[in-house]
mmCIF file of N, CA and C in Angstrom:
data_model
loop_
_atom_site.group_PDB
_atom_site.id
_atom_site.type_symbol
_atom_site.label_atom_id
_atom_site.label_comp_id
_atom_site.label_asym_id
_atom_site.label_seq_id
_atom_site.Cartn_x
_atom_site.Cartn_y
_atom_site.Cartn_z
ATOM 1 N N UNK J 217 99.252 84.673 93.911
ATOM 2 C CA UNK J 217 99.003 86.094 93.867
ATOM 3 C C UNK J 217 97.518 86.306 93.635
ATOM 4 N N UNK J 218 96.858 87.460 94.413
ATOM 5 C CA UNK J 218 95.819 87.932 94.028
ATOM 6 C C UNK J 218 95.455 88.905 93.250
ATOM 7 N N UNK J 219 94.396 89.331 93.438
ATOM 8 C CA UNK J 219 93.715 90.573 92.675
ATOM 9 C C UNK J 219 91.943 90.679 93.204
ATOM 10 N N UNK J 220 92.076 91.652 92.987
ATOM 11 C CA UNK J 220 90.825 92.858 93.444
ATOM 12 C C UNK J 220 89.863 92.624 92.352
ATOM 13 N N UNK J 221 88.574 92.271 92.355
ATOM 14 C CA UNK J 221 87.452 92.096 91.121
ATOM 15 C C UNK J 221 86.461 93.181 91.408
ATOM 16 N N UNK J 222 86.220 94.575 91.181
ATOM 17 C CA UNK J 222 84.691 95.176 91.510
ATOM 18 C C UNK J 222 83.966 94.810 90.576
ATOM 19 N N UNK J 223 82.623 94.332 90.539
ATOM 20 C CA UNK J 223 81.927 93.931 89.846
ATOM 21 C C UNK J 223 80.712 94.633 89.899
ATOM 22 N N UNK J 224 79.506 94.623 89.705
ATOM 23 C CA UNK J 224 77.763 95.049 89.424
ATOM 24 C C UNK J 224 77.430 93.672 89.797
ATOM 25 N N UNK J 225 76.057 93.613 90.539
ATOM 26 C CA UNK J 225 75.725 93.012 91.555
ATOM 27 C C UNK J 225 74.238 93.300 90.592
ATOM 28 N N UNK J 226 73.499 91.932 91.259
ATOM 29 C CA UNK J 226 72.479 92.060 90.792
ATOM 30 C C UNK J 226 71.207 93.584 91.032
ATOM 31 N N UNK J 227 71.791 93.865 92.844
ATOM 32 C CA UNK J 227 71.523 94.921 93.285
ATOM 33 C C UNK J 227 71.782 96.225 92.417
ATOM 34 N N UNK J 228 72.368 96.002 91.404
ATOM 35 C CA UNK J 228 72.812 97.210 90.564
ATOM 36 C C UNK J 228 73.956 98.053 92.044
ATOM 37 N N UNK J 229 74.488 97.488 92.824
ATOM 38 C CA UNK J 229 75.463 98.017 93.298
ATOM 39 C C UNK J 229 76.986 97.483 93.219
ATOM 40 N N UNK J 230 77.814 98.372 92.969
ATOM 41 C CA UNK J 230 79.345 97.557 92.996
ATOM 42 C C UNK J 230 79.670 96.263 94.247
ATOM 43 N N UNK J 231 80.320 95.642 93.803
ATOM 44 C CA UNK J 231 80.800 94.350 95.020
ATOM 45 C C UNK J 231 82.293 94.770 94.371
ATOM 46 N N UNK J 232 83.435 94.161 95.786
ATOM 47 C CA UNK J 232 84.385 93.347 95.706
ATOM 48 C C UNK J 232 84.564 92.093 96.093
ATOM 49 N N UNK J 233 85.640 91.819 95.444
ATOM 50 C CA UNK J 233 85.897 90.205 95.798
ATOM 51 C C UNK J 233 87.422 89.966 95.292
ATOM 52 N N UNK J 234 88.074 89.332 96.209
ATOM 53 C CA UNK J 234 89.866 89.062 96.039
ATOM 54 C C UNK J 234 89.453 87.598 95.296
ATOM 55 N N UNK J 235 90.127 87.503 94.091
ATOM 56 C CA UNK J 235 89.956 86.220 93.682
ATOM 57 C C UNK J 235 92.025 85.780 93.225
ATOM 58 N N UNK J 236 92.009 84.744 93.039
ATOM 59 C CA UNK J 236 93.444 84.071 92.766
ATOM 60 C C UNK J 236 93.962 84.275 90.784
ATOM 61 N N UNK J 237 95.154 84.588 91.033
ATOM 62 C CA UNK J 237 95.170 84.281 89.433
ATOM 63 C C UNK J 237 95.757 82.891 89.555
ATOM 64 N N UNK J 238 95.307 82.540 88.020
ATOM 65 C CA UNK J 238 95.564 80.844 87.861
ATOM 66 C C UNK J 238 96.729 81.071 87.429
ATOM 67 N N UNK J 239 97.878 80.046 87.762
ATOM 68 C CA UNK J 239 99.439 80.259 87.003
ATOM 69 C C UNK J 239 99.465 78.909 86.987
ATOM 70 N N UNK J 240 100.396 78.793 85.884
ATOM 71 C CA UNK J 240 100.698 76.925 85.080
ATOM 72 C C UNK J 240 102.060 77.347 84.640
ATOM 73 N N UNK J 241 102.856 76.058 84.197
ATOM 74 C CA UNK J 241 103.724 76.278 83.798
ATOM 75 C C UNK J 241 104.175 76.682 82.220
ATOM 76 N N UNK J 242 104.679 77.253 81.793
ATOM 77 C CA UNK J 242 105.075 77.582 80.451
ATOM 78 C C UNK J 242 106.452 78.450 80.010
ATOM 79 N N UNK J 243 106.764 77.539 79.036
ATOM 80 C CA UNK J 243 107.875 78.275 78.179
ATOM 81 C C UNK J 243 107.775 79.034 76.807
ATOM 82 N N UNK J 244 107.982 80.445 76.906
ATOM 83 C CA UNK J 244 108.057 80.893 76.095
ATOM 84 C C UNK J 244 108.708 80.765 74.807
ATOM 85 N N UNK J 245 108.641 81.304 73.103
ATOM 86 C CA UNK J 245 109.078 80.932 71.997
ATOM 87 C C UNK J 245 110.935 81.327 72.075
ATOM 88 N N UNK J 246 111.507 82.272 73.191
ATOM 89 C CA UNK J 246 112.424 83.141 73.675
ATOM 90 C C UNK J 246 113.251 82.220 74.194
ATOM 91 N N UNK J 247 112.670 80.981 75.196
ATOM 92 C CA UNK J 247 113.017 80.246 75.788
ATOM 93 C C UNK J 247 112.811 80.248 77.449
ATOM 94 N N UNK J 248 112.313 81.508 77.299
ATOM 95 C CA UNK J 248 112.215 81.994 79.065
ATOM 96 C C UNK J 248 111.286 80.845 79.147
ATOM 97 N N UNK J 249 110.878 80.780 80.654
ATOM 98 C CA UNK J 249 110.108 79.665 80.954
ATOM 99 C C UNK J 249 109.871 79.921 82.458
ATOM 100 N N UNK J 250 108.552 78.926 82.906
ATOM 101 C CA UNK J 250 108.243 79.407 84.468
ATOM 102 C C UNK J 250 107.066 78.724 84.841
ATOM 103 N N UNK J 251 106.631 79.563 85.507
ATOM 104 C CA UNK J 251 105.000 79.697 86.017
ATOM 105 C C UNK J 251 104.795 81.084 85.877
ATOM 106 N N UNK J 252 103.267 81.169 85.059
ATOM 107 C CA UNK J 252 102.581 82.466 84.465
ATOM 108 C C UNK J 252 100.944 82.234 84.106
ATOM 109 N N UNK J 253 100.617 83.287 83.853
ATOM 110 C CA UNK J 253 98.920 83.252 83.287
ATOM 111 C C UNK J 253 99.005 83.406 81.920
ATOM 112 N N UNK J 254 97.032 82.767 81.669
ATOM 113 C CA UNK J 254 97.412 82.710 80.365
ATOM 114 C C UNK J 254 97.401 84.686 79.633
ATOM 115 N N UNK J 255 97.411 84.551 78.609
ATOM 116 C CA UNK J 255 97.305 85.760 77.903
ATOM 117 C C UNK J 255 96.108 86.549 78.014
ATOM 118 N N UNK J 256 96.430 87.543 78.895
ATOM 119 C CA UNK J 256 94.902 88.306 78.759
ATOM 120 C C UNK J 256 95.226 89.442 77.545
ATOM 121 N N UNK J 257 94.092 89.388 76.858
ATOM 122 C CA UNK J 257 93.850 90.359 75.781
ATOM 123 C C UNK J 257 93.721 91.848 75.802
ATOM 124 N N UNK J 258 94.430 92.793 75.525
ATOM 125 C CA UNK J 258 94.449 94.538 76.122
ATOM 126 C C UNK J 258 93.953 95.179 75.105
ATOM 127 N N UNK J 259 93.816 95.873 74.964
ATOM 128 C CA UNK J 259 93.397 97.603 73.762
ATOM 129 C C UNK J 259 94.627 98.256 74.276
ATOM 130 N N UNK J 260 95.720 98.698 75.380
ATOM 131 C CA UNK J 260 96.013 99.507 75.578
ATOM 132 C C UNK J 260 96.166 100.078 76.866
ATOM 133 N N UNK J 261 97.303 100.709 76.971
ATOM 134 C CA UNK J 261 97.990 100.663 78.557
ATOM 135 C C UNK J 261 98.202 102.528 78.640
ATOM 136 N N UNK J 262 98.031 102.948 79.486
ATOM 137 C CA UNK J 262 98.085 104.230 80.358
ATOM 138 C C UNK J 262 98.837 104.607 81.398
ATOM 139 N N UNK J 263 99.166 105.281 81.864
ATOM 140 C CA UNK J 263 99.858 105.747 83.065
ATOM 141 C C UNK J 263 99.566 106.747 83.632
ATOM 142 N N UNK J 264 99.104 106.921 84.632
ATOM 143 C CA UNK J 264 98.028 108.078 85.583
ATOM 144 C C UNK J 264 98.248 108.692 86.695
ATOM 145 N N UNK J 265 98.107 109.962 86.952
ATOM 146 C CA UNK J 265 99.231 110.133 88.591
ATOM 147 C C UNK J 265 97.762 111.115 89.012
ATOM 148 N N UNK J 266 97.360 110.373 90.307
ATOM 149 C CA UNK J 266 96.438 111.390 90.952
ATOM 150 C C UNK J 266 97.112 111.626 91.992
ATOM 151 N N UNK J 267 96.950 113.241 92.556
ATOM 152 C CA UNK J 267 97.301 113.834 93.349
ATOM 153 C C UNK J 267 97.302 113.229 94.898
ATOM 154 N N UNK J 268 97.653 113.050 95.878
ATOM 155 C CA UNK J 268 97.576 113.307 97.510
ATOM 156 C C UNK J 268 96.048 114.137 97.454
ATOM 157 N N UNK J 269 95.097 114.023 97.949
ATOM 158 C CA UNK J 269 94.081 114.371 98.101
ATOM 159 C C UNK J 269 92.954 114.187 96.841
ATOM 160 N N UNK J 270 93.046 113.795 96.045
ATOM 161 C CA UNK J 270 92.294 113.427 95.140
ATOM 162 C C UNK J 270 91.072 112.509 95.330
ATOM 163 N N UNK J 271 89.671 112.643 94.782
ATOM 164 C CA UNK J 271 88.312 112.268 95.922
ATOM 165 C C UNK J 271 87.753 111.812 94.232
ATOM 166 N N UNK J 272 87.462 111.026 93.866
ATOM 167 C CA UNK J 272 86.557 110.898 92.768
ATOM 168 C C UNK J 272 85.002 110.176 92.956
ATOM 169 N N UNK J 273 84.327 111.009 92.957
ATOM 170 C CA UNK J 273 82.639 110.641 93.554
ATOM 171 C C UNK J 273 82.235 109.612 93.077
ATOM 172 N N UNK J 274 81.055 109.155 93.382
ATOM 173 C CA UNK J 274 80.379 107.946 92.743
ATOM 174 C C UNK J 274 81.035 107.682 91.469
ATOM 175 N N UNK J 275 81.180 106.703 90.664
ATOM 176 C CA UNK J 275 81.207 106.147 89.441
ATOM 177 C C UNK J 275 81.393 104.932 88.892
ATOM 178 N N UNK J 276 81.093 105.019 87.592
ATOM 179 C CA UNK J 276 81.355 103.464 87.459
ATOM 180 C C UNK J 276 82.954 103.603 85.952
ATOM 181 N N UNK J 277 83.445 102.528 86.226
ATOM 182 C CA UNK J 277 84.682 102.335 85.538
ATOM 183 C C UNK J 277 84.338 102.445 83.999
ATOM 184 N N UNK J 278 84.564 103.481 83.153
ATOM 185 C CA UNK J 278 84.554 103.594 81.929
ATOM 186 C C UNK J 278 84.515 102.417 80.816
ATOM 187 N N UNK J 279 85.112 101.445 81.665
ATOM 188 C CA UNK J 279 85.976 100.212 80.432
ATOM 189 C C UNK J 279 86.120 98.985 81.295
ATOM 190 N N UNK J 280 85.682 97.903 81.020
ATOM 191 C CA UNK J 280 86.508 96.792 81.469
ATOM 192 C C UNK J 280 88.041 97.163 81.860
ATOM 193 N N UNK J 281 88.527 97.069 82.756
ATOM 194 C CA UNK J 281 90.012 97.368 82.633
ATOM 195 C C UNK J 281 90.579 96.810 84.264
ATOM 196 N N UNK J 282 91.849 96.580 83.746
ATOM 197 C CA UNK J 282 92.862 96.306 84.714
ATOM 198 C C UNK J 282 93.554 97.693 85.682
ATOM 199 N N UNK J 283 93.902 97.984 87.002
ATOM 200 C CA UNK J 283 94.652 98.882 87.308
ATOM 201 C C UNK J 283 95.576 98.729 88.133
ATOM 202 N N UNK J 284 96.668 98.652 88.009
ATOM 203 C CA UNK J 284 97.612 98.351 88.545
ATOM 204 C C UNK J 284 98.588 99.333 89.566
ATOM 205 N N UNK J 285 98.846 99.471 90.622
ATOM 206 C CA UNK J 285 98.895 100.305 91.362
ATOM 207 C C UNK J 285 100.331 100.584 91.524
ATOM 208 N N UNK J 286 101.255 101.734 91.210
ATOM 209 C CA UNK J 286 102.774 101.433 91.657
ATOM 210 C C UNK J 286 103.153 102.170 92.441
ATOM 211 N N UNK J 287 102.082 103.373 92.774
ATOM 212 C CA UNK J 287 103.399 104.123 94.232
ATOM 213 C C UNK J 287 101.892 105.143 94.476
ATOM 214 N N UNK J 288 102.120 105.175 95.987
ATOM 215 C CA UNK J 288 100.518 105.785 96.600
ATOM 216 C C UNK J 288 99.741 104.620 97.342
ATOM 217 N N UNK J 289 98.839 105.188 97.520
ATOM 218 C CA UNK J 289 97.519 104.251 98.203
ATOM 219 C C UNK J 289 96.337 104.808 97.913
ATOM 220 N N UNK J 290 95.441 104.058 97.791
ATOM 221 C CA UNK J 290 94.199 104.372 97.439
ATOM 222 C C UNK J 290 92.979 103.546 98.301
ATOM 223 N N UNK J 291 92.253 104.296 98.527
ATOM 224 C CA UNK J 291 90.444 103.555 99.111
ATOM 225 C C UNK J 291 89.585 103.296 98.078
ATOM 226 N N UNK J 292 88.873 102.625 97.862
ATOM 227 C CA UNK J 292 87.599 102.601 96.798
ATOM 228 C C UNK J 292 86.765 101.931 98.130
ATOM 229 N N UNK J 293 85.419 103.134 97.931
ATOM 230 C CA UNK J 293 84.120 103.199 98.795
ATOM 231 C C UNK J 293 83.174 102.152 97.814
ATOM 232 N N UNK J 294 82.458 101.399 98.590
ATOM 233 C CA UNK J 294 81.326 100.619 97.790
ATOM 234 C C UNK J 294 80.105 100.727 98.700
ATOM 235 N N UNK J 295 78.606 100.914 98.030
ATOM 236 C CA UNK J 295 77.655 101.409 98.025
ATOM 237 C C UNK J 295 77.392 100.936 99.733
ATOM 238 N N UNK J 296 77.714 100.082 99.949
ATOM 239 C CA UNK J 296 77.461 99.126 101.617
ATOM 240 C C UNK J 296 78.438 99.441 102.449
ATOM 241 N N UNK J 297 79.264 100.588 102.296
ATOM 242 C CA UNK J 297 80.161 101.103 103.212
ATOM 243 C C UNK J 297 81.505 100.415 103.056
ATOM 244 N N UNK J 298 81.807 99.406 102.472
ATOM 245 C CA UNK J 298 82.811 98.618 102.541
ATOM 246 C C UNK J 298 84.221 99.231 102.106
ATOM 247 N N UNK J 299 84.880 99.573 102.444
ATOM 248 C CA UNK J 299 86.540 99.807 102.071
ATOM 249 C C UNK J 299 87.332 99.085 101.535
ATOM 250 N N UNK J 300 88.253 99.480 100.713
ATOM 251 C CA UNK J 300 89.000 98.312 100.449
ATOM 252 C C UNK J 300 90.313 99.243 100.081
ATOM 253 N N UNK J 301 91.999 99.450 100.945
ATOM 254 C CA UNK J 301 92.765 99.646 100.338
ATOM 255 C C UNK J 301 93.626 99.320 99.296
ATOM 256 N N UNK J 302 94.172 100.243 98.358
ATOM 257 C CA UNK J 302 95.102 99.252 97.600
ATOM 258 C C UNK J 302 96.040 99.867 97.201
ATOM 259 N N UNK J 303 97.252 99.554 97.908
ATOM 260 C CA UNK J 303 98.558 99.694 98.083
ATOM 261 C C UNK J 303 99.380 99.743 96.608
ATOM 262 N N UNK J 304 100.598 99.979 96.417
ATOM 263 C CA UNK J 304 101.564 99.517 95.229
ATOM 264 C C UNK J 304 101.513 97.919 95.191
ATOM 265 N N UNK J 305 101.608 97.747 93.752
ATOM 266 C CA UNK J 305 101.637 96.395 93.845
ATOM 267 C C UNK J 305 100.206 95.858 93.539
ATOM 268 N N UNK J 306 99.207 96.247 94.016
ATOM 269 C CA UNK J 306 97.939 95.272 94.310
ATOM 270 C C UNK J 306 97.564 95.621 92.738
ATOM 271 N N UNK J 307 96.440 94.794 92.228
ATOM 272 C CA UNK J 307 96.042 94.973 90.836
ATOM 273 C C UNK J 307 94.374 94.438 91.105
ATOM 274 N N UNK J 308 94.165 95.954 90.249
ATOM 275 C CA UNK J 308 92.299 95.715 90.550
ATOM 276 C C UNK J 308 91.899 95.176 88.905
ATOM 277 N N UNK J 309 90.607 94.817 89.145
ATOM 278 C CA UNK J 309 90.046 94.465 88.004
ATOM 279 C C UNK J 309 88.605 95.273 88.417
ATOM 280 N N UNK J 310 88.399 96.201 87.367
ATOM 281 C CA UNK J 310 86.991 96.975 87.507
ATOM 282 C C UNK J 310 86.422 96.603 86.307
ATOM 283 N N UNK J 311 84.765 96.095 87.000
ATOM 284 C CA UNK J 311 84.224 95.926 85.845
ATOM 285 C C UNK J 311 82.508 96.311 86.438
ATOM 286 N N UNK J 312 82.674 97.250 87.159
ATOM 287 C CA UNK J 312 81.133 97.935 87.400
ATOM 288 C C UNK J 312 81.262 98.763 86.773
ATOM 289 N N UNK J 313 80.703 98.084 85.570
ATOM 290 C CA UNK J 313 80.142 99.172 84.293
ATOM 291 C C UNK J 313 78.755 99.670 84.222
ATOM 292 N N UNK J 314 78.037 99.648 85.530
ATOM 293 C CA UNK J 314 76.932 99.672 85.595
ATOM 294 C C UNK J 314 76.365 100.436 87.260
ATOM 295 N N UNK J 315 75.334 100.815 87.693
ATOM 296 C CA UNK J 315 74.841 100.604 88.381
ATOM 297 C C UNK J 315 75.375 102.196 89.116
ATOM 298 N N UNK J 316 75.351 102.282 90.736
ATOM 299 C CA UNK J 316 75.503 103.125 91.443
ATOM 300 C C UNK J 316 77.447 103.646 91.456
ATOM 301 N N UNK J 317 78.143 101.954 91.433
ATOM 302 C CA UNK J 317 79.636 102.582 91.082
ATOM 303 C C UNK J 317 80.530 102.574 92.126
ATOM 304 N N UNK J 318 81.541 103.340 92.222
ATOM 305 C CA UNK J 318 82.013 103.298 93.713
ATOM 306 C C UNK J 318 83.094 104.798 93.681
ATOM 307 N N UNK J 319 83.443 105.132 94.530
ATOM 308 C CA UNK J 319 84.341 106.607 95.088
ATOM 309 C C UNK J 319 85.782 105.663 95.449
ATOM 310 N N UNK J 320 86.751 106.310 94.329
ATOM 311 C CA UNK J 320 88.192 106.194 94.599
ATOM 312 C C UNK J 320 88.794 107.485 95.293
ATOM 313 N N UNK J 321 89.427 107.230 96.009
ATOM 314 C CA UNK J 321 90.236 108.602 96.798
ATOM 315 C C UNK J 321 92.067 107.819 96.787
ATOM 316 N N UNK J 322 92.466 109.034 97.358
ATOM 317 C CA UNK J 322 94.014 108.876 96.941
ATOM 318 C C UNK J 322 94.480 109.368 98.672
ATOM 319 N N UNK J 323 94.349 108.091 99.321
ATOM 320 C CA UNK J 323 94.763 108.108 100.935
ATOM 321 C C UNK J 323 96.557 108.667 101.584
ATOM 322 N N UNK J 324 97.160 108.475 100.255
ATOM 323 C CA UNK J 324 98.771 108.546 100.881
ATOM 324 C C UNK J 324 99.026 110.143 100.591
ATOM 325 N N UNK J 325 100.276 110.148 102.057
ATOM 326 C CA UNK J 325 100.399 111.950 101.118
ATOM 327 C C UNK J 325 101.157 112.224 99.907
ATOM 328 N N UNK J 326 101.302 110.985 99.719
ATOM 329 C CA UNK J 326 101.957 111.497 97.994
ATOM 330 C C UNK J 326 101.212 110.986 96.474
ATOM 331 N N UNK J 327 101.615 111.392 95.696
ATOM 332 C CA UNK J 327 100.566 111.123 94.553
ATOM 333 C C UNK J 327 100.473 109.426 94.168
ATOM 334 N N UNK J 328 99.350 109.081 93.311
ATOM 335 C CA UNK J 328 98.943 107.739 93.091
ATOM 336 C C UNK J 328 99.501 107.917 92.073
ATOM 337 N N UNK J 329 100.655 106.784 91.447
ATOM 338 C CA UNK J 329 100.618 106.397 90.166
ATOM 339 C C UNK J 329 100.406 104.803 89.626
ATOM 340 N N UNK J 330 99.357 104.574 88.583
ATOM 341 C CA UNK J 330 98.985 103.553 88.646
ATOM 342 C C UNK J 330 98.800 102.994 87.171
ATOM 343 N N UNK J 331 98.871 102.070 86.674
ATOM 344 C CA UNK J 331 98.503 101.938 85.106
ATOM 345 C C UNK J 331 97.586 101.401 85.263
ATOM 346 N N UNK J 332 96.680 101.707 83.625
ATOM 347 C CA UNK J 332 95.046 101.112 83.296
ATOM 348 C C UNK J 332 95.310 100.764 82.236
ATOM 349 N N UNK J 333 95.491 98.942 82.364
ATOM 350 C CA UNK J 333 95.009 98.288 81.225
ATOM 351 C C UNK J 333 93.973 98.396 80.767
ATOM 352 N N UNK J 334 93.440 98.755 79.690
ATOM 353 C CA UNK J 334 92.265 98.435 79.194
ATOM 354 C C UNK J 334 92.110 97.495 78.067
ATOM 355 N N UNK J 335 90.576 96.796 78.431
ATOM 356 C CA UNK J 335 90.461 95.236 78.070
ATOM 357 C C UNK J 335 89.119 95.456 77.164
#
């Protein structure tokens, strides 16, 4: 499985990049057991519904954070024209906490709902 990384660029402009999550095997204290990642560390989880037409201008991501996408579609614009959709399911990692930023819009005609881990 993948995931979506926006990052700050030396350019002080946002990049993406699809990188892999690492999974190993492990059994939980429960007994469950599998293949999984290790423990990423949160502050705190959200749940967010932007509208069918929703345009959010330049910016940069408030927080280190995870966003996880469950029903809608979305574009995020980066400074070099680049597109990148992301469907239900896909999981971004924003961490252009800096710089010029990037424009999320809400492409499907129905609303985005998505959770934001924050890290």
């Amino acid at each position: 499985m993948s995931f979506y990384r926006i990052y700050t660029g030396e350019d002080q402009q946002s990049h993406i990049e699809e990188l892999d999550l690492k999974f190993a095997p492990f059994t939980d204290i429960e007994g469950a057991f599998g293949v999984g990642t290790d423990l990423i560390a949160s502050k705190g989880i959200t749940f967010r519904v932007a509208e069918a037409g929703y345009e959010l201008e330049w910016h940069c991501a408030p927080r280190k954070q995870f966003t996880i996408s469950l029903s809608g579609t979305a574009e995020i614009e980066l400074g070099d024209g680049t597109k990148q959709i992301v469907n239900p399911g896909d999981v971004l990692l924003a961490e252009d906490l800096t710089g010029q930023g990037h424009i999320t819009r809400v492409t499907s005609s129905e609303p985005r709902v998505h959770a934001v881990v924050h890290l």
